[in-house]
PDB file of C-alpha atoms in Angstrom:
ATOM      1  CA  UNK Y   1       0.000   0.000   0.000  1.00 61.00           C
ATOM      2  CA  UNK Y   2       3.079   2.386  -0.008  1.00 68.00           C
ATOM      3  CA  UNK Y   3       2.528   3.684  -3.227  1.00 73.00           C
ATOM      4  CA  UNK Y   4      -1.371   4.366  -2.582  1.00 70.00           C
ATOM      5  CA  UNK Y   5      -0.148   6.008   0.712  1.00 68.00           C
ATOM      6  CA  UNK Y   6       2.260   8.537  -0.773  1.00 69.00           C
ATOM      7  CA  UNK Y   7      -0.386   9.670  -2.861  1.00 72.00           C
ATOM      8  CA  UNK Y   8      -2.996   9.838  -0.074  1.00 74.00           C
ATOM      9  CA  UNK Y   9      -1.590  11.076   2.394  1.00 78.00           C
ATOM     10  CA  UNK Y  10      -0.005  14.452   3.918  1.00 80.00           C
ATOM     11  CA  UNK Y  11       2.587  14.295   6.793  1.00 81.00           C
ATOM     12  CA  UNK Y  12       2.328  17.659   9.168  1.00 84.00           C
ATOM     13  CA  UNK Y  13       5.485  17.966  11.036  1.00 85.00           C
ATOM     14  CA  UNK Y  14       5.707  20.123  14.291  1.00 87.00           C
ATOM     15  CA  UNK Y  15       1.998  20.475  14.293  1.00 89.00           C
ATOM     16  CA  UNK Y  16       0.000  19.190  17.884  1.00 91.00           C
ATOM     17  CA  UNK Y  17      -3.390  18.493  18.191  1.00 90.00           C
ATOM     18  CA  UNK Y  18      -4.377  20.356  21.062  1.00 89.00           C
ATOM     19  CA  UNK Y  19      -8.684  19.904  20.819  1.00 86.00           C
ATOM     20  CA  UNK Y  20     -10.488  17.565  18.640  1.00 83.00           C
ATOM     21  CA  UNK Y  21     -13.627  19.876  19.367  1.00 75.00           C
ATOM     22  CA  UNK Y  22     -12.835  23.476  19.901  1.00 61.00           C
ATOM     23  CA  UNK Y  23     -16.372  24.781  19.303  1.00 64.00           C
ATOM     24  CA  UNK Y  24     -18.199  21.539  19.800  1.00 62.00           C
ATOM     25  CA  UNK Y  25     -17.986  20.832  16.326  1.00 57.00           C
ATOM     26  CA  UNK Y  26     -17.252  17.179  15.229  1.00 59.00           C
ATOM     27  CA  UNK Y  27     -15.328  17.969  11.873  1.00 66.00           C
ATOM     28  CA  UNK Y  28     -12.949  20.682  13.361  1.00 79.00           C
ATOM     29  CA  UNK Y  29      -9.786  19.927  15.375  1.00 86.00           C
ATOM     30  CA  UNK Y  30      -6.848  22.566  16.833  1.00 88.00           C
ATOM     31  CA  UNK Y  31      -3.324  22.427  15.913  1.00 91.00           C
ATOM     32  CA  UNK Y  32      -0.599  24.928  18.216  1.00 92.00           C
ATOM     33  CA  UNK Y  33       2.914  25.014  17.268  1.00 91.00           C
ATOM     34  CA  UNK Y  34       5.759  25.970  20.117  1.00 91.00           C
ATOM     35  CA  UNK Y  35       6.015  29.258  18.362  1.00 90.00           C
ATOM     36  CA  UNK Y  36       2.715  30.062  19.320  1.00 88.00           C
ATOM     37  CA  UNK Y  37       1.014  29.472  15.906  1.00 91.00           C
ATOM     38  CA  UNK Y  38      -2.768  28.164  16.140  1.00 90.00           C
ATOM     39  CA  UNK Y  39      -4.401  26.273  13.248  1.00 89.00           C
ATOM     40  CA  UNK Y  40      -7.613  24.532  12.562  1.00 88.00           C
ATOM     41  CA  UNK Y  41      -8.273  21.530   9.960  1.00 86.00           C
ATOM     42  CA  UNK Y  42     -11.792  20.100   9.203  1.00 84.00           C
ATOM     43  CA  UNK Y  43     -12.133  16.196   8.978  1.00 79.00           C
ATOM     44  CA  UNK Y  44     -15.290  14.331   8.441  1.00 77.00           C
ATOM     45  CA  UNK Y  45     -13.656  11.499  10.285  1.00 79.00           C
ATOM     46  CA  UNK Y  46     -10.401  11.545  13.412  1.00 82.00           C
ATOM     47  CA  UNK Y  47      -8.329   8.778  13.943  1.00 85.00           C
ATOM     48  CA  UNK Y  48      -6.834   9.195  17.518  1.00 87.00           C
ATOM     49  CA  UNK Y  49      -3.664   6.646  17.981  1.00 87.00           C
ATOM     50  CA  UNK Y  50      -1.497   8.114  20.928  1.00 87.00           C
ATOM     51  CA  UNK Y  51      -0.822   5.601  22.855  1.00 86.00           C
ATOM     52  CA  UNK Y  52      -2.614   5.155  26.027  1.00 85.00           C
ATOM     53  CA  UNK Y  53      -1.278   8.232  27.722  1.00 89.00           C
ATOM     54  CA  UNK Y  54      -2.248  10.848  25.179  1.00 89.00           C
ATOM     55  CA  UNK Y  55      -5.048   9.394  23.865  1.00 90.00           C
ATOM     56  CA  UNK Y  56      -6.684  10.151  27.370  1.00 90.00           C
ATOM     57  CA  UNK Y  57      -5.183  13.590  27.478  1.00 90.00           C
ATOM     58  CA  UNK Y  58      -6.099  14.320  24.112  1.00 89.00           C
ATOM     59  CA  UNK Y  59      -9.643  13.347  24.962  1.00 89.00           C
ATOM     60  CA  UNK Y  60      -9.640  15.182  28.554  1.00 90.00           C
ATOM     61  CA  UNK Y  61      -7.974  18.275  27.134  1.00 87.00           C
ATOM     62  CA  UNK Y  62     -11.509  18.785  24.295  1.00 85.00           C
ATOM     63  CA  UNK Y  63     -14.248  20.834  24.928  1.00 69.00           C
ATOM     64  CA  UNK Y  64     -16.692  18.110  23.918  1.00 72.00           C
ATOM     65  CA  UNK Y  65     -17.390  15.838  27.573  1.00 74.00           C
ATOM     66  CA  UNK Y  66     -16.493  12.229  26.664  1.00 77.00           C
ATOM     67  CA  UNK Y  67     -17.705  11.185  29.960  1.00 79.00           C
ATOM     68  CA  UNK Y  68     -15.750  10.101  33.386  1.00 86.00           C
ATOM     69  CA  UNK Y  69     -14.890   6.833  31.776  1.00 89.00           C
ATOM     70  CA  UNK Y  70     -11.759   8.645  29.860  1.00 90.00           C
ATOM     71  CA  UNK Y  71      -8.439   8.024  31.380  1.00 91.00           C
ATOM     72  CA  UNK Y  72      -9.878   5.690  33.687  1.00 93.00           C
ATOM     73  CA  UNK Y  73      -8.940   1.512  33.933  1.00 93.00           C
ATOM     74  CA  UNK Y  74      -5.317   2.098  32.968  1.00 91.00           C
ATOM     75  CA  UNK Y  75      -4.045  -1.141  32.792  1.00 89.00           C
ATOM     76  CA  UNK Y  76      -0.736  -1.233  30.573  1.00 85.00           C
ATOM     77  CA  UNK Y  77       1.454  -4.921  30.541  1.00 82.00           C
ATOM     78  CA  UNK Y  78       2.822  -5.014  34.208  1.00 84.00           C
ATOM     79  CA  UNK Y  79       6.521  -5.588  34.290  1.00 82.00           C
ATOM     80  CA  UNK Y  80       8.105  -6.882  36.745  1.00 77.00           C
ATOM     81  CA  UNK Y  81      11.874  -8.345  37.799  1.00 75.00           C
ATOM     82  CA  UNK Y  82      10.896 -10.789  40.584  1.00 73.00           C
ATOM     83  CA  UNK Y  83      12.823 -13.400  40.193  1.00 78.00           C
ATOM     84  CA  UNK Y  84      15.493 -15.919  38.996  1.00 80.00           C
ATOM     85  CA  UNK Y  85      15.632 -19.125  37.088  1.00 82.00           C
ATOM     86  CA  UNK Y  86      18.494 -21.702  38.077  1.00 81.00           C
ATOM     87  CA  UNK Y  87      18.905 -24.419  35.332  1.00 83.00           C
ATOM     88  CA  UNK Y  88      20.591 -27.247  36.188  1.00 80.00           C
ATOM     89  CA  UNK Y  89      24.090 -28.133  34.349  1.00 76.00           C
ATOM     90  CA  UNK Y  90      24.356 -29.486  30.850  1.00 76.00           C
ATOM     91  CA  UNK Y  91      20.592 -28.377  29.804  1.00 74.00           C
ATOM     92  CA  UNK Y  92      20.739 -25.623  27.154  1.00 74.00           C
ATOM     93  CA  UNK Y  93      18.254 -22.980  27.317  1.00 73.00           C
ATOM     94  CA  UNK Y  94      17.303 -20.915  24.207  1.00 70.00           C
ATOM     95  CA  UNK Y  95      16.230 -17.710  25.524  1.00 65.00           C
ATOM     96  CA  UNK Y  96      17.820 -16.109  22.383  1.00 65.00           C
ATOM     97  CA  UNK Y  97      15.614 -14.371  19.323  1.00 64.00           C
ATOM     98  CA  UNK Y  98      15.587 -16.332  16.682  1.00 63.00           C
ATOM     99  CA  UNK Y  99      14.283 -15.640  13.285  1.00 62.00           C
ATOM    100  CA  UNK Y 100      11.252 -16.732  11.310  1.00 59.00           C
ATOM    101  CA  UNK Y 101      10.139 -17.401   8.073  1.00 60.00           C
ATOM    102  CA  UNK Y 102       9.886 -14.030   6.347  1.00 61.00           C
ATOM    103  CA  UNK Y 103      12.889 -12.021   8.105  1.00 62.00           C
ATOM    104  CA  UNK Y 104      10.967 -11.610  11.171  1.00 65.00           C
ATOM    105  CA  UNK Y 105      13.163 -11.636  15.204  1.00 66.00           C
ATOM    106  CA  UNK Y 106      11.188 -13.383  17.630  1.00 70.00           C
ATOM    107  CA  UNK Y 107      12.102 -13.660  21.001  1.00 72.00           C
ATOM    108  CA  UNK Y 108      10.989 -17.119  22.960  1.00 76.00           C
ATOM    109  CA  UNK Y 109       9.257 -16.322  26.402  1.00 81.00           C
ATOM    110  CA  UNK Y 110       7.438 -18.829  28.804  1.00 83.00           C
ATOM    111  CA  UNK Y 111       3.904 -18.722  29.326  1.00 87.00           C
ATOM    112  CA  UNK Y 112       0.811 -20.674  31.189  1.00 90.00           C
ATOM    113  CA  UNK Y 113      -0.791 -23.221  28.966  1.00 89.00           C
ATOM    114  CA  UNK Y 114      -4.626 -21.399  28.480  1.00 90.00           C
ATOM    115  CA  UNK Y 115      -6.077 -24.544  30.357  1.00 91.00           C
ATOM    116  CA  UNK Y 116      -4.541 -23.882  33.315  1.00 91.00           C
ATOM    117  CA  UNK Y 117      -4.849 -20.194  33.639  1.00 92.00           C
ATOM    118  CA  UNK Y 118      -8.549 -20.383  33.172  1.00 93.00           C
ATOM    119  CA  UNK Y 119      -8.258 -23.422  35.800  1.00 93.00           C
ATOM    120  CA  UNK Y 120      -6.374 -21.372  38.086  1.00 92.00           C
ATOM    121  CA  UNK Y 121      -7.843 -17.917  37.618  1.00 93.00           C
ATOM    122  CA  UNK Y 122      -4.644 -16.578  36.418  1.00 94.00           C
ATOM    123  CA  UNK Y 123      -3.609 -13.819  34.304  1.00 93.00           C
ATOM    124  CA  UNK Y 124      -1.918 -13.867  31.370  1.00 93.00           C
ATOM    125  CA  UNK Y 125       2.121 -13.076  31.855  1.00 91.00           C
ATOM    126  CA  UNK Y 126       4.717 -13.688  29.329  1.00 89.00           C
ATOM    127  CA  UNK Y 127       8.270 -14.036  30.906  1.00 87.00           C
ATOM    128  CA  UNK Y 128      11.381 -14.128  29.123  1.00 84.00           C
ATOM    129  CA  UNK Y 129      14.464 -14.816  30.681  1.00 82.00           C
ATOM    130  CA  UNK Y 130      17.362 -12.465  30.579  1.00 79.00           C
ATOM    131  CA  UNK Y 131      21.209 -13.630  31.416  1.00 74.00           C
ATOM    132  CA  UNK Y 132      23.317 -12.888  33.926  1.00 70.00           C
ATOM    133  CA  UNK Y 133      26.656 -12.959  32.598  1.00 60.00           C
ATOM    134  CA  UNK Y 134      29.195 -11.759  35.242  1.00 56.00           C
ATOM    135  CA  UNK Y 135      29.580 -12.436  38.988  1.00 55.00           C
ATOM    136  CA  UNK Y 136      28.138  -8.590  39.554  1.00 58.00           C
ATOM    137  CA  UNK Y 137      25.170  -9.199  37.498  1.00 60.00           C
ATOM    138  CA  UNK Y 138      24.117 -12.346  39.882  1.00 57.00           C
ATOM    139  CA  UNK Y 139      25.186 -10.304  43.027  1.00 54.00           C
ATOM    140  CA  UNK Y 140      23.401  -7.209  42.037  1.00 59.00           C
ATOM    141  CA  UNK Y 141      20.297  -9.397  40.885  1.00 57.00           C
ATOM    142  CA  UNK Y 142      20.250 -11.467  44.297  1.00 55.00           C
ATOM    143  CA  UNK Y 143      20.598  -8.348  46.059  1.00 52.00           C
ATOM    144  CA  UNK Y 144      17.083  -7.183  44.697  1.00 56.00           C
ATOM    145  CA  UNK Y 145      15.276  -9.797  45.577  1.00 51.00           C
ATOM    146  CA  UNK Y 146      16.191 -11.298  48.755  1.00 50.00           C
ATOM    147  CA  UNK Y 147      17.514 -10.536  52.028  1.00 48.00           C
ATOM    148  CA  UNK Y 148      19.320 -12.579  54.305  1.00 45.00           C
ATOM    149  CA  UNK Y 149      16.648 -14.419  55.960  1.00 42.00           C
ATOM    150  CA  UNK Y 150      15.334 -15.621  52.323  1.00 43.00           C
ATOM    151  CA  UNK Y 151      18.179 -16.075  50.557  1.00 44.00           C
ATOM    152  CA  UNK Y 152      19.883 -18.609  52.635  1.00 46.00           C
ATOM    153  CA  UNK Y 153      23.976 -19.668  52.819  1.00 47.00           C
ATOM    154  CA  UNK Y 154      23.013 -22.884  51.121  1.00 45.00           C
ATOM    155  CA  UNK Y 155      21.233 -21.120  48.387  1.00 50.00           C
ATOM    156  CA  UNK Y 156      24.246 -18.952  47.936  1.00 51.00           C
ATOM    157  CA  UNK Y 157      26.604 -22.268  47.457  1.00 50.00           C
ATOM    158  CA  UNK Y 158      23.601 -22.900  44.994  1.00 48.00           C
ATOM    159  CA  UNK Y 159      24.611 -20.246  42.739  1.00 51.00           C
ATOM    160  CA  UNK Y 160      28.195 -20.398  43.228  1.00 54.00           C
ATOM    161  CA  UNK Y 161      28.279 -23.658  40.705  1.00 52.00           C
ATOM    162  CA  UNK Y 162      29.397 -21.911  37.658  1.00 50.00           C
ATOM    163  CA  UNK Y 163      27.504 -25.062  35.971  1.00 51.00           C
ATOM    164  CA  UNK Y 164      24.449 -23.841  36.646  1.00 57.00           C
ATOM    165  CA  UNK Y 165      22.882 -21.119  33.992  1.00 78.00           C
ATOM    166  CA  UNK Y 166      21.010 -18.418  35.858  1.00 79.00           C
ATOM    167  CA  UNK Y 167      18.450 -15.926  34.646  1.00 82.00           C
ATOM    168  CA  UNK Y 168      16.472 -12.978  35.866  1.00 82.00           C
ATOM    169  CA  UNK Y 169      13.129 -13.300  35.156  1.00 83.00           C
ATOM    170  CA  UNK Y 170      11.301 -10.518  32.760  1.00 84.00           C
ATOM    171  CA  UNK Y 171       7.732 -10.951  33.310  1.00 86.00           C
ATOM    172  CA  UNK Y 172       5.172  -8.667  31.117  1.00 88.00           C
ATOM    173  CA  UNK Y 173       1.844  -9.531  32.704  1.00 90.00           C
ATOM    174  CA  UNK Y 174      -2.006  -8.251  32.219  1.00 92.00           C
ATOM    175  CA  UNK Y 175      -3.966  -6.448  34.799  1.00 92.00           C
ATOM    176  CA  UNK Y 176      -7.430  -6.686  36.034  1.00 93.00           C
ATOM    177  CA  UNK Y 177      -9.369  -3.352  35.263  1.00 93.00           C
ATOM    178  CA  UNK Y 178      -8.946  -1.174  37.827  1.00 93.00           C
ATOM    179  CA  UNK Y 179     -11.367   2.109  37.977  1.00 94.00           C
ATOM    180  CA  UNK Y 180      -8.847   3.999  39.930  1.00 94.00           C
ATOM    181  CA  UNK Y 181      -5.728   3.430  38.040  1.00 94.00           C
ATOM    182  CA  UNK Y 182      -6.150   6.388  36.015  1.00 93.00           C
ATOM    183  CA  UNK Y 183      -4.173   9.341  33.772  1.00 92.00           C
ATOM    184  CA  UNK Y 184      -5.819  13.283  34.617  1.00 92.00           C
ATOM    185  CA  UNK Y 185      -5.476  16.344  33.959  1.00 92.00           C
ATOM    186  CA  UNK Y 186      -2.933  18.763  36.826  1.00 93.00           C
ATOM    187  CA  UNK Y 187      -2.481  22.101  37.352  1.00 93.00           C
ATOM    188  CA  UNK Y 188       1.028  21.942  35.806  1.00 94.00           C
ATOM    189  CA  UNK Y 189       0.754  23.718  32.040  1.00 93.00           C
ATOM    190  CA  UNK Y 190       3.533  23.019  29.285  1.00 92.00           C
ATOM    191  CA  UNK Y 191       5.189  24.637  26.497  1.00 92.00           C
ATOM    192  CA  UNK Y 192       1.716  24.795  24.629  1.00 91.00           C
ATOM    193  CA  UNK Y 193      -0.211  26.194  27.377  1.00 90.00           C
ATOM    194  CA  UNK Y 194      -1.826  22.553  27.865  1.00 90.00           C
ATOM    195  CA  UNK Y 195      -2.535  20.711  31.465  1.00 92.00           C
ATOM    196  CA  UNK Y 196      -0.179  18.685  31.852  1.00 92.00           C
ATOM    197  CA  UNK Y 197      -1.521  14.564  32.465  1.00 92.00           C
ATOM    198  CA  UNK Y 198      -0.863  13.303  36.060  1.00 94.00           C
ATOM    199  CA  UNK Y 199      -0.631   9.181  36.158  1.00 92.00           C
ATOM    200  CA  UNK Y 200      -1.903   7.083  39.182  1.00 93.00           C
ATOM    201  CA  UNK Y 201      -0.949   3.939  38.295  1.00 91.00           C
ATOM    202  CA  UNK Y 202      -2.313   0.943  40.322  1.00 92.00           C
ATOM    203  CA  UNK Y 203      -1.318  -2.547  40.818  1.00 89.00           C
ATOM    204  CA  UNK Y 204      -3.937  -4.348  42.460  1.00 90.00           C
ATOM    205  CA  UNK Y 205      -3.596  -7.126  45.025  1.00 88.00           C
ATOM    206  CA  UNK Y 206      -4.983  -9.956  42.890  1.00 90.00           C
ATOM    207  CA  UNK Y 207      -2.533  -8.694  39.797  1.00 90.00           C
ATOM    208  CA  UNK Y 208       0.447  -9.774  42.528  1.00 88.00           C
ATOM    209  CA  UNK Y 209      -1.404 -12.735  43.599  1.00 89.00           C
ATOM    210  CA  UNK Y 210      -1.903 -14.403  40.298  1.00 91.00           C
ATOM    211  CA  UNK Y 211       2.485 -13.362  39.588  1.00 88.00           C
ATOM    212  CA  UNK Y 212       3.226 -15.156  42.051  1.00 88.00           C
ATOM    213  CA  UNK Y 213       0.736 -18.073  41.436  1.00 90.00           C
ATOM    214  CA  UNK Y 214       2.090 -18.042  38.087  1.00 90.00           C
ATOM    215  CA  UNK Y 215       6.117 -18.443  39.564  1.00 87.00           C
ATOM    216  CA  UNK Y 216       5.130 -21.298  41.283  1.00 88.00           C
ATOM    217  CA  UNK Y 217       3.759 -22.995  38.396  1.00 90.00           C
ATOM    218  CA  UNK Y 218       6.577 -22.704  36.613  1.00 87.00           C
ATOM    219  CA  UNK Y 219       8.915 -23.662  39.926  1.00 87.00           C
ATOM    220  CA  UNK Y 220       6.752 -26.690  40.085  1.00 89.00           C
ATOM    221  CA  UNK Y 221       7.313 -27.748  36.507  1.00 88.00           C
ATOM    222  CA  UNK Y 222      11.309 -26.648  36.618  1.00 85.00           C
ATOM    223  CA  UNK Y 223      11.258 -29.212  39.461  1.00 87.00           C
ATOM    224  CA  UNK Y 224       9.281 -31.926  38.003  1.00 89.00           C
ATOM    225  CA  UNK Y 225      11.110 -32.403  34.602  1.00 86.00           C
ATOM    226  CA  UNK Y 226      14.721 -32.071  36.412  1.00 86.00           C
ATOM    227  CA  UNK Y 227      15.633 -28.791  34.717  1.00 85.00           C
ATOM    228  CA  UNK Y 228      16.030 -26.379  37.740  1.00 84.00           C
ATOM    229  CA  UNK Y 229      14.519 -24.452  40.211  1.00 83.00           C
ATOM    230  CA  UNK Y 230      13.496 -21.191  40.827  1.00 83.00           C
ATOM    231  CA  UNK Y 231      13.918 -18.477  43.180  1.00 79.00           C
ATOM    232  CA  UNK Y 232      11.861 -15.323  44.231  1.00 75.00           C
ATOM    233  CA  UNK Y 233      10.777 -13.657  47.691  1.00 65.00           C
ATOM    234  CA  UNK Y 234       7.576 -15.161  48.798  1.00 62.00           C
ATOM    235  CA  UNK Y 235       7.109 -12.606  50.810  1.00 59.00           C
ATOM    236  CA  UNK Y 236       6.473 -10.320  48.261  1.00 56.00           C
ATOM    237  CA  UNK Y 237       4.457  -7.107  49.906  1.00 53.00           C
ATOM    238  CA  UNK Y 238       0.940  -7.769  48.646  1.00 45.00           C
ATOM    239  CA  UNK Y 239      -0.530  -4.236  50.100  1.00 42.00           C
ATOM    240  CA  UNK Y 240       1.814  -2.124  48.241  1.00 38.00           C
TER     241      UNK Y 240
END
């Protein structure tokens, strides 16, 4: 469709849309420019694809009320560092990309089969698992995650087997929706003269509970086929 789009299409540089709905019309939006410069263009139609930050402000920062429902359930992936994988000696891991039929890098991750995430009430997390290549990496990793009273002397001896390959743990996971967990507009204005957005971003209770469910899965599994273990604080603060 390049061609089609070349034809079809003009590209506005340095041009912000401020106002989809300056006078409450629907085919009228407002451009500013940092120099000050204000501009209108008429559309029968807006496509509105910000991301899930601006898209909200955008919407918040109209004249036309799109109800209390904007900025509200914000709910990107949750990531998270909570952990480490331990595989035992001599079995390989491929936690590399690798590449597809048609050019395309993929990178391999671990997930839940569906079954058991329905089964379990889980949510879905995708973890891939990131290397630790030098003694400072695995201190400064341990360090994160445990404290003395978890991470135990025989643990430590554990890790100290240069057989063993060890991994942090890169989980992406989804949220429940969360009404509160929301983007507004402050008092703060920028460069434009615009509100600037303020972000309360919630992780709820449950969206720990089912990470950690979903850990010990995996631990379980690591354990049951022989391949390793897996370590991460238990105690991890559920009221935060």
């Amino acid at each position: 469709y390049k061609d089609k789009l070349i034809r079809s299409i003009d590209v506005y540089i340095n041009s912000n849309v401020t106002n989809l709905n300056p006078d409450l019309s629907e085919d009228r939006i407002e451009i500013k420019t940092l120099n000050g410069k204000r501009h209108y263009i008429k559309s029968k139609k807006i496509v509105i694809c910000t991301g899930g930050i601006e898209s909200a402000r955008l919407l918040l920062l109209s004249s036309k009320n799109y109800g209390n429902n904007v900025g509200r359930y914000y709910s990107p992936h949750w990531n998270s560092h909570h952990g480490l994988l331990i595989v035992n000696k001599n079995k390989k891991v491929l936690n590399k990309y690798t590449n597809e039929k048609g050019g395309d890098s993929i990178k391999r991750y671990l997930t839940i089969n569906e079954g058991v995430m329905h089964k379990r009430h889980l949510l879905n997390a995708k973890i891939t698992l990131e290397g630790l290549n030098t003694k400072d990496d695995l201190i400064n990793s341990v360090a994160k995650y445990f404290d003395e009273t978890i991470f135990s002397s025989a643990n430590k001896r554990f890790l100290d087997d240069r057989n063993h390959n060890i991994f942090e743990f890169d989980c992406a996971t989804e949220q429940t929706p969360n009404y509160n967990s929301r983007v507004f507009l402050g008092e703060k204005i920028d460069k434009l003269g615009q509100p600037k957005l303020i972000l309360n971003y919630l992780v709820s209770n449950q969206d720990k509970k089912s990470l950690l469910d979903t850990y010990k899965i995996i631990g379980q599994e690591m354990g049951r086929l022989n391949l390793g273990r897996i370590m991460f604080n238990n105690n991890f603060d559920l009221n935060i």
